XYZ file of C-alpha atoms in Angstrom:
233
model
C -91.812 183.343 43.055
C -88.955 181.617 41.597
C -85.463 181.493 43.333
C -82.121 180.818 43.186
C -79.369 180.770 45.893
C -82.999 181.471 48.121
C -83.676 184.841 46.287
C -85.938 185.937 43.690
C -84.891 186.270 40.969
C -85.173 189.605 38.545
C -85.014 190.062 34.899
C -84.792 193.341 32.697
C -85.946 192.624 28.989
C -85.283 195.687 26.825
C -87.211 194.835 23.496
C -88.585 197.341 21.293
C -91.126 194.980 19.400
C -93.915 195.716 21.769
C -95.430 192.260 21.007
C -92.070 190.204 21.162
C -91.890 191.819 25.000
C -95.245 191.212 26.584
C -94.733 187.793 25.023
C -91.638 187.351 26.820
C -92.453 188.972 30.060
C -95.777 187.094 30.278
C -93.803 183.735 29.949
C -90.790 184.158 32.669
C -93.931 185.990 34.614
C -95.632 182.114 34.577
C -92.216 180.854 35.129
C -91.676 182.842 38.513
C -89.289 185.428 37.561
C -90.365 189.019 38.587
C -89.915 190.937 35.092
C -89.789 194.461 33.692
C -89.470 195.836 30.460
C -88.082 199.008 28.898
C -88.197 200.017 25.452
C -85.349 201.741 24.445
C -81.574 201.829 25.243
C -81.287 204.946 27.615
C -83.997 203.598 29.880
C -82.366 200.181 29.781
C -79.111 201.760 31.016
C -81.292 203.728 33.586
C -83.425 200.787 34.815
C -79.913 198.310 35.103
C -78.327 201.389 36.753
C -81.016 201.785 39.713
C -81.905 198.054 40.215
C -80.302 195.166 40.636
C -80.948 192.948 38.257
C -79.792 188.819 38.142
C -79.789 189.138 33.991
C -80.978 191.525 31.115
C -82.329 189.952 27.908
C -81.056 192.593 25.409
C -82.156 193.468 21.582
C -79.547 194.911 19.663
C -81.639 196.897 17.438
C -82.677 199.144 20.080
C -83.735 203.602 19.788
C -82.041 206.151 21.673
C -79.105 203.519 22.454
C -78.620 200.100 20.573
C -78.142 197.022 22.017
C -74.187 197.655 21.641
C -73.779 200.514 23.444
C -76.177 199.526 25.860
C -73.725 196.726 26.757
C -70.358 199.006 26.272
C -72.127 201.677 28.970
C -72.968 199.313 31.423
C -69.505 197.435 31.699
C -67.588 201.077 31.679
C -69.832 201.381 34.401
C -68.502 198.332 35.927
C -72.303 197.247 36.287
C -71.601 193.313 35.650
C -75.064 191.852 35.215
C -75.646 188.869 33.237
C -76.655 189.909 30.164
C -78.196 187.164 27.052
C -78.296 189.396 23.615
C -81.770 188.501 21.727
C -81.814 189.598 18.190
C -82.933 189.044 14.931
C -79.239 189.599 13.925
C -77.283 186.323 13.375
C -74.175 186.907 11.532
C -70.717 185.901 13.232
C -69.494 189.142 13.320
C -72.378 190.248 14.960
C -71.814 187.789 17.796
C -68.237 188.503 18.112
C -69.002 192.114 18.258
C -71.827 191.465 21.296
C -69.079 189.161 23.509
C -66.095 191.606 22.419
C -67.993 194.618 24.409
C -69.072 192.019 27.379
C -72.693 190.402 26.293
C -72.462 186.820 28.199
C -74.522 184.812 26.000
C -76.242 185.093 22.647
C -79.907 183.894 20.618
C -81.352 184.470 17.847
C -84.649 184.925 16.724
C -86.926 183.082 16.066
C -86.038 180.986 19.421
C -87.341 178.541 21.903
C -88.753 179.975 24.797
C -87.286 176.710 26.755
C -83.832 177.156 25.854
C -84.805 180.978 26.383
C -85.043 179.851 29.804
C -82.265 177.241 30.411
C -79.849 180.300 29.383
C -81.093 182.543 31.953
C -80.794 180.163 34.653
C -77.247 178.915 33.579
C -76.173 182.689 33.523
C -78.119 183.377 36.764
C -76.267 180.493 38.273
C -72.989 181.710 37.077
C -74.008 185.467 38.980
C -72.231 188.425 38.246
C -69.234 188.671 40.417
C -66.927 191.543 39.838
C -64.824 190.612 36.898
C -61.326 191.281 37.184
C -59.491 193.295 34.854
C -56.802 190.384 34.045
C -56.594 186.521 34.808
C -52.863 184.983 34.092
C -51.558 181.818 33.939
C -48.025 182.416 33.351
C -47.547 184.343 30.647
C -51.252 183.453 29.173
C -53.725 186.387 30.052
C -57.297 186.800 29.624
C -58.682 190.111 29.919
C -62.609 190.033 30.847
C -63.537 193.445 30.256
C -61.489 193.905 26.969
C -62.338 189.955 25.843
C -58.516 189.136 24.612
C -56.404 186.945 25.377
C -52.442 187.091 24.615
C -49.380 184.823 24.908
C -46.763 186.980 26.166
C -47.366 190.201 23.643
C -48.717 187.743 21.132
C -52.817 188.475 21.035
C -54.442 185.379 20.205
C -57.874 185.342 18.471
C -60.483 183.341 19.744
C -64.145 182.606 18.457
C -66.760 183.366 21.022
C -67.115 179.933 22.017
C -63.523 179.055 22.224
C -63.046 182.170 24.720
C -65.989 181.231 26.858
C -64.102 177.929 26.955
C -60.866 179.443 27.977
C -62.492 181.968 30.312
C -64.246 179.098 32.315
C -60.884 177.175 32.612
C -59.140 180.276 33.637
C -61.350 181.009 36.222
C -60.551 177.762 38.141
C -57.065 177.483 36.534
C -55.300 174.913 38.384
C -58.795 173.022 39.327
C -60.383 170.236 37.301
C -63.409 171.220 35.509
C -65.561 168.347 34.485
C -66.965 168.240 31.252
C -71.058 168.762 32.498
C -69.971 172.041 33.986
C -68.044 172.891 30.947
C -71.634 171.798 28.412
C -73.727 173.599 31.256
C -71.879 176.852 31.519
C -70.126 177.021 27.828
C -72.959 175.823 26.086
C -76.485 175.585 27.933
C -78.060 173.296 30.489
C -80.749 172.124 27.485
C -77.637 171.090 25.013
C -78.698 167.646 23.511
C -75.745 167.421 20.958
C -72.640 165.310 21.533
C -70.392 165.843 25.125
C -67.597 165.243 22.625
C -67.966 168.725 21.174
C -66.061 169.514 24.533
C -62.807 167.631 22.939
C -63.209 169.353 19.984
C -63.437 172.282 21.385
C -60.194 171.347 23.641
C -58.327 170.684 20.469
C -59.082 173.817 18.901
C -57.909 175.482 21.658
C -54.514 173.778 22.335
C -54.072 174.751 18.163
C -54.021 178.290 19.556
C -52.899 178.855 22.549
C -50.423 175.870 23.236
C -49.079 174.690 20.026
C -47.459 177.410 18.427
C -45.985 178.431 21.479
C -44.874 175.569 22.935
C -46.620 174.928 25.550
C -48.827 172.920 27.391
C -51.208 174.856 29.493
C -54.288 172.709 28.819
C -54.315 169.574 30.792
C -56.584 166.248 30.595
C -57.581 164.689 34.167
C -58.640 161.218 32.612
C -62.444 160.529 33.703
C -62.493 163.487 35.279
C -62.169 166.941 32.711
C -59.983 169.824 32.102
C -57.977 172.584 33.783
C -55.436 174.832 33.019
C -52.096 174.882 34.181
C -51.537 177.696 36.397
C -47.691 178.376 35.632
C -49.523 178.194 31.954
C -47.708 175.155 30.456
């Protein structure tokens, strides 16, 4: 069997494509993970609900419960498993709708079973420690279960990416994070574009949530990485 942290490691899929599952299940099955599958919404909120799982690969387009409320039940449930949405649906909306209710990571079909993989384990590396309801630094807040983040009273709207970015940072504000943990855990482990998406990524960030404020709550350790200020800038 596969492990991590020196346990094995369990996976819910909830697909309705019959097919699309067993293809799935048999492949992390080869891969060491020990799988099970559920076809429909309810029993995916049942099965999460009586086992614990180390991630859930979840359609949207689901019966009885879709993939959206499967996610909004479980985290009013405060049931924090990792959980990778995989859908036919690839619209931006769509993916801001799936981390606004508190999906961790998204794919789209068609998709590569090895990147399938190399999102699993970055999210089963990550675990699913309780999530608090707030993180602050300063007056800049991040609120995990309702995915916003405000200056002061100002919200401040974030694309998914940009708030895993900021949600990372916030979790170790004061620490340096180093720009492989931020690819690994932001992005995936299998990323093969440019490391300097990381800067851009900084920049756009600062252009929200420092520079029309003010402030400077996003700081550069040269040759090391990032980290947020934890009086906020």
């Amino acid at each position: 069997m596969r492990e991590e942290r020196g346990c094995t490691v369990r996976v819910l899929i909830v697909e309705d494509e019959a097919g699309m599952a067993e293809a799935v299940r048999r492949g992390l099955s080869a891969d060491g993970f020990v799988v099970d599958v559920v076809h429909n919404g309810e029993d995916a909120v049942w099965a999460a609900t009586e086992t614990a799982y180390d991630v859930m690969v979840l359609d949207i387009m689901l019966p009885k419960l879709n993939g959206y409320q499967v996610v909004e039940e479980l985290r009013r449930r405060r049931n924090w498993t990792p959980i990778l949405m995989l859908t036919a649906k690839d619209g931006e909306y769509d993916q801001t709708d799936a981390f606004d209710l508190g999906a961790d990571d998204y794919l789209t079909k068609p998709f590569s079973f090895l990147v399938l993989v190399a999102r699993l384990r970055a999210l089963i590396r990550r675990g699913a420690p309780e999530r608090p309801v707030v993180m602050a630094a300063g007056d800049l807040t991040l609120d995990s279960a309702r995915r916003r983040v405000k200056r002061g009273e100002t919200p401040v709207h974030l694309t998914p990416r940009e708030y895993g970015l900021l949600e990372l940072l916030m979790h170790h504000r004061g620490d340096v994070v180093a720009k492989r943990e931020i690819l690994d855990a932001v992005w995936d482990p299998a990323f093969g574009g440019d490391p300097n998406i990381v800067e851009v990524y900084i920049r756009y960030l600062r252009r929200k949530i420092d520079m029309p404020f003010g402030r400077h709550a996003i700081e550069t350790v040269r040759g090391m990485g990032y980290r947020i200020a934890e009086d906020g800038g």
